[in-house]
């Protein structure tokens, strides 16, 4: 029994090792998502400045995209299609291939606290880039949910008359703007931490570019 099992499992192990850490479709959708999200954020800041939700918060025009309100709206609406359709491809392929559950689950508060403590004391292992640690799993799941909130609150603002239920779920038009802004702020904070973490483990950037 042992002698039959060993070659089968080692062949399986070898094919697992030879497979790219991130499949091509994941890398393409990740970078398209990053591009769309950055364009939406920078142009969104210019749109926000035209009518700030919070009077005390104004974004310096030099770090916005679009030049003026009309230009920024064009960038925002163009990148919106890329963000949504690319996001649908990412979610469908991820769930249908089984990768989503394999990569992000199981996940427990205990594991998050354990890995957070290990990370803060510099003891978190980055030896196996095939597996996300619990803090990464939580952060990635959170930003995926956040992107859903961004899109839905954006839709409630853009087509508030056509989607009254969505608008009311957001607490009305004015509240939808606050939801949209807060979800953007969460994504901005995620990107800052995400890029800093990638800089700490540069090998992870290579895997997201080359697959291994
Ligand atoms: C702009 C918005 C961005 C968002 C929303 C985002 C989101 C994500 C998510 C959800 C994952 C996990 C994907 C999965 O396994 O299914 C991921 C992985 C990754 N991202 Fe980003 N990302 C962004 C920008 C960036 C940027 C600018 C960089 C490069 C500096 C980057 C580098 C990476 C790398 C290297 C990984 C793999 C991490 C690892 O294997 O340890 N991301 N990102």
mmCIF file of N, CA, C and O in Angstrom, residues 161-199:
data_model
loop_
_atom_site.group_PDB
_atom_site.id
_atom_site.type_symbol
_atom_site.label_atom_id
_atom_site.label_comp_id
_atom_site.label_asym_id
_atom_site.label_seq_id
_atom_site.Cartn_x
_atom_site.Cartn_y
_atom_site.Cartn_z
ATOM 1 N N UNK A 161 -31.529 57.915 -8.580
ATOM 2 C CA UNK A 161 -32.963 57.857 -8.892
ATOM 3 C C UNK A 161 -33.340 56.454 -9.398
ATOM 4 O O UNK A 161 -34.374 55.894 -9.026
ATOM 5 N N UNK A 162 -32.444 55.864 -10.211
ATOM 6 C CA UNK A 162 -32.731 54.534 -10.779
ATOM 7 C C UNK A 162 -32.624 53.409 -9.753
ATOM 8 O O UNK A 162 -33.200 52.346 -9.925
ATOM 9 N N UNK A 163 -31.816 53.595 -8.712
ATOM 10 C CA UNK A 163 -31.632 52.543 -7.704
ATOM 11 C C UNK A 163 -32.035 53.049 -6.314
ATOM 12 O O UNK A 163 -31.185 53.216 -5.437
ATOM 13 N N UNK A 164 -33.367 53.287 -6.114
ATOM 14 C CA UNK A 164 -33.808 53.864 -4.839
ATOM 15 C C UNK A 164 -33.527 52.954 -3.643
ATOM 16 O O UNK A 164 -33.176 53.429 -2.559
ATOM 17 N N UNK A 165 -33.645 51.613 -3.849
ATOM 18 C CA UNK A 165 -33.421 50.685 -2.736
ATOM 19 C C UNK A 165 -31.963 50.756 -2.282
ATOM 20 O O UNK A 165 -31.661 50.844 -1.081
ATOM 21 N N UNK A 166 -31.072 50.751 -3.273
ATOM 22 C CA UNK A 166 -29.636 50.837 -2.970
ATOM 23 C C UNK A 166 -29.334 52.152 -2.238
ATOM 24 O O UNK A 166 -28.611 52.187 -1.236
ATOM 25 N N UNK A 167 -29.955 53.240 -2.735
ATOM 26 C CA UNK A 167 -29.754 54.554 -2.111
ATOM 27 C C UNK A 167 -30.220 54.527 -0.656
ATOM 28 O O UNK A 167 -29.511 54.996 0.237
ATOM 29 N N UNK A 168 -31.390 53.919 -0.433
ATOM 30 C CA UNK A 168 -31.905 53.880 0.946
ATOM 31 C C UNK A 168 -31.059 52.974 1.829
ATOM 32 O O UNK A 168 -30.865 53.244 3.013
ATOM 33 N N UNK A 169 -30.527 51.864 1.227
ATOM 34 C CA UNK A 169 -29.651 50.969 2.002
ATOM 35 C C UNK A 169 -28.392 51.704 2.458
ATOM 36 O O UNK A 169 -27.808 51.390 3.496
ATOM 37 N N UNK A 170 -27.995 52.702 1.660
ATOM 38 C CA UNK A 170 -26.805 53.494 2.010
ATOM 39 C C UNK A 170 -27.171 54.624 2.979
ATOM 40 O O UNK A 170 -26.323 55.432 3.336
ATOM 41 N N UNK A 171 -28.446 54.722 3.339
ATOM 42 C CA UNK A 171 -28.862 55.775 4.270
ATOM 43 C C UNK A 171 -29.213 57.067 3.568
ATOM 44 O O UNK A 171 -29.167 58.140 4.186
ATOM 45 N N UNK A 172 -29.545 56.981 2.267
ATOM 46 C CA UNK A 172 -29.902 58.187 1.504
ATOM 47 C C UNK A 172 -28.714 58.700 0.693
ATOM 48 O O UNK A 172 -27.574 58.251 0.892
ATOM 49 N N UNK A 173 -28.985 59.646 -0.205
ATOM 50 C CA UNK A 173 -27.952 60.142 -1.127
ATOM 51 C C UNK A 173 -26.752 60.746 -0.383
ATOM 52 O O UNK A 173 -25.603 60.402 -0.660
ATOM 53 N N UNK A 174 -27.047 61.632 0.579
ATOM 54 C CA UNK A 174 -25.939 62.302 1.283
ATOM 55 C C UNK A 174 -25.087 61.308 2.057
ATOM 56 O O UNK A 174 -23.861 61.423 2.102
ATOM 57 N N UNK A 175 -25.756 60.311 2.656
ATOM 58 C CA UNK A 175 -24.999 59.316 3.416
ATOM 59 C C UNK A 175 -24.182 58.416 2.498
ATOM 60 O O UNK A 175 -23.094 57.965 2.864
ATOM 61 N N UNK A 176 -24.725 58.155 1.282
ATOM 62 C CA UNK A 176 -23.988 57.327 0.317
ATOM 63 C C UNK A 176 -22.646 57.988 -0.012
ATOM 64 O O UNK A 176 -21.633 57.313 -0.201
ATOM 65 N N UNK A 177 -22.632 59.323 -0.053
ATOM 66 C CA UNK A 177 -21.364 60.043 -0.316
ATOM 67 C C UNK A 177 -20.371 59.818 0.826
ATOM 68 O O UNK A 177 -19.178 59.680 0.603
ATOM 69 N N UNK A 178 -20.911 59.798 2.061
ATOM 70 C CA UNK A 178 -20.024 59.577 3.211
ATOM 71 C C UNK A 178 -19.485 58.135 3.194
ATOM 72 O O UNK A 178 -18.296 57.901 3.413
ATOM 73 N N UNK A 179 -20.390 57.184 2.876
ATOM 74 C CA UNK A 179 -19.974 55.774 2.783
ATOM 75 C C UNK A 179 -18.872 55.644 1.722
ATOM 76 O O UNK A 179 -17.833 54.999 1.940
ATOM 77 N N UNK A 180 -19.093 56.284 0.551
ATOM 78 C CA UNK A 180 -18.143 56.213 -0.567
ATOM 79 C C UNK A 180 -16.789 56.784 -0.130
ATOM 80 O O UNK A 180 -15.745 56.189 -0.398
ATOM 81 N N UNK A 181 -16.831 57.917 0.571
ATOM 82 C CA UNK A 181 -15.583 58.555 1.011
ATOM 83 C C UNK A 181 -14.849 57.670 2.027
ATOM 84 O O UNK A 181 -13.633 57.464 1.926
ATOM 85 N N UNK A 182 -15.593 57.131 3.012
ATOM 86 C CA UNK A 182 -14.948 56.301 4.056
ATOM 87 C C UNK A 182 -14.366 55.025 3.443
ATOM 88 O O UNK A 182 -13.261 54.594 3.817
ATOM 89 N N UNK A 183 -15.092 54.422 2.484
ATOM 90 C CA UNK A 183 -14.580 53.205 1.840
ATOM 91 C C UNK A 183 -13.318 53.534 1.044
ATOM 92 O O UNK A 183 -12.357 52.746 1.017
ATOM 93 N N UNK A 184 -13.289 54.716 0.405
ATOM 94 C CA UNK A 184 -12.084 55.153 -0.316
ATOM 95 C C UNK A 184 -10.925 55.318 0.664
ATOM 96 O O UNK A 184 -9.802 54.888 0.387
ATOM 97 N N UNK A 185 -11.212 55.934 1.824
ATOM 98 C CA UNK A 185 -10.150 56.169 2.818
ATOM 99 C C UNK A 185 -9.579 54.834 3.314
ATOM 100 O O UNK A 185 -8.363 54.690 3.496
ATOM 101 N N UNK A 186 -10.457 53.827 3.496
ATOM 102 C CA UNK A 186 -9.976 52.506 3.917
ATOM 103 C C UNK A 186 -9.058 51.922 2.839
ATOM 104 O O UNK A 186 -7.994 51.386 3.126
ATOM 105 N N UNK A 187 -9.484 52.053 1.571
ATOM 106 C CA UNK A 187 -8.659 51.497 0.490
ATOM 107 C C UNK A 187 -7.310 52.206 0.412
ATOM 108 O O UNK A 187 -6.270 51.570 0.218
ATOM 109 N N UNK A 188 -7.319 53.541 0.600
ATOM 110 C CA UNK A 188 -6.063 54.296 0.559
ATOM 111 C C UNK A 188 -5.125 53.801 1.666
ATOM 112 O O UNK A 188 -3.928 53.586 1.434
ATOM 113 N N UNK A 189 -5.679 53.580 2.876
ATOM 114 C CA UNK A 189 -4.857 53.098 3.995
ATOM 115 C C UNK A 189 -4.331 51.697 3.683
ATOM 116 O O UNK A 189 -3.152 51.389 3.943
ATOM 117 N N UNK A 190 -5.205 50.844 3.088
ATOM 118 C CA UNK A 190 -4.771 49.490 2.714
ATOM 119 C C UNK A 190 -3.587 49.576 1.756
ATOM 120 O O UNK A 190 -2.587 48.870 1.927
ATOM 121 N N UNK A 191 -3.697 50.429 0.731
ATOM 122 C CA UNK A 191 -2.645 50.498 -0.296
ATOM 123 C C UNK A 191 -1.312 50.922 0.328
ATOM 124 O O UNK A 191 -0.264 50.342 0.024
ATOM 125 N N UNK A 192 -1.365 51.902 1.248
ATOM 126 C CA UNK A 192 -0.120 52.365 1.889
ATOM 127 C C UNK A 192 0.545 51.202 2.643
ATOM 128 O O UNK A 192 1.737 50.916 2.457
ATOM 129 N N UNK A 193 -0.251 50.482 3.463
ATOM 130 C CA UNK A 193 0.304 49.377 4.252
ATOM 131 C C UNK A 193 0.736 48.231 3.325
ATOM 132 O O UNK A 193 1.814 47.654 3.482
ATOM 133 N N UNK A 194 -0.111 47.935 2.317
ATOM 134 C CA UNK A 194 0.141 46.841 1.365
ATOM 135 C C UNK A 194 1.480 47.058 0.651
ATOM 136 O O UNK A 194 2.322 46.156 0.592
ATOM 137 N N UNK A 195 1.680 48.266 0.128
ATOM 138 C CA UNK A 195 2.918 48.543 -0.615
ATOM 139 C C UNK A 195 4.120 48.502 0.340
ATOM 140 O O UNK A 195 5.189 48.005 -0.022
ATOM 141 N N UNK A 196 3.946 48.973 1.584
ATOM 142 C CA UNK A 196 5.046 48.919 2.568
ATOM 143 C C UNK A 196 5.399 47.457 2.873
ATOM 144 O O UNK A 196 6.588 47.104 2.946
ATOM 145 N N UNK A 197 4.386 46.593 3.005
ATOM 146 C CA UNK A 197 4.633 45.170 3.289
ATOM 147 C C UNK A 197 5.353 44.502 2.115
ATOM 148 O O UNK A 197 6.256 43.694 2.298
ATOM 149 N N UNK A 198 4.925 44.865 0.888
ATOM 150 C CA UNK A 198 5.565 44.299 -0.307
ATOM 151 C C UNK A 198 7.033 44.735 -0.351
ATOM 152 O O UNK A 198 7.922 43.946 -0.669
ATOM 153 N N UNK A 199 7.292 45.997 0.036
ATOM 154 C CA UNK A 199 8.681 46.495 0.037
ATOM 155 C C UNK A 199 9.525 45.731 1.053
ATOM 156 O O UNK A 199 10.727 45.534 0.843
#
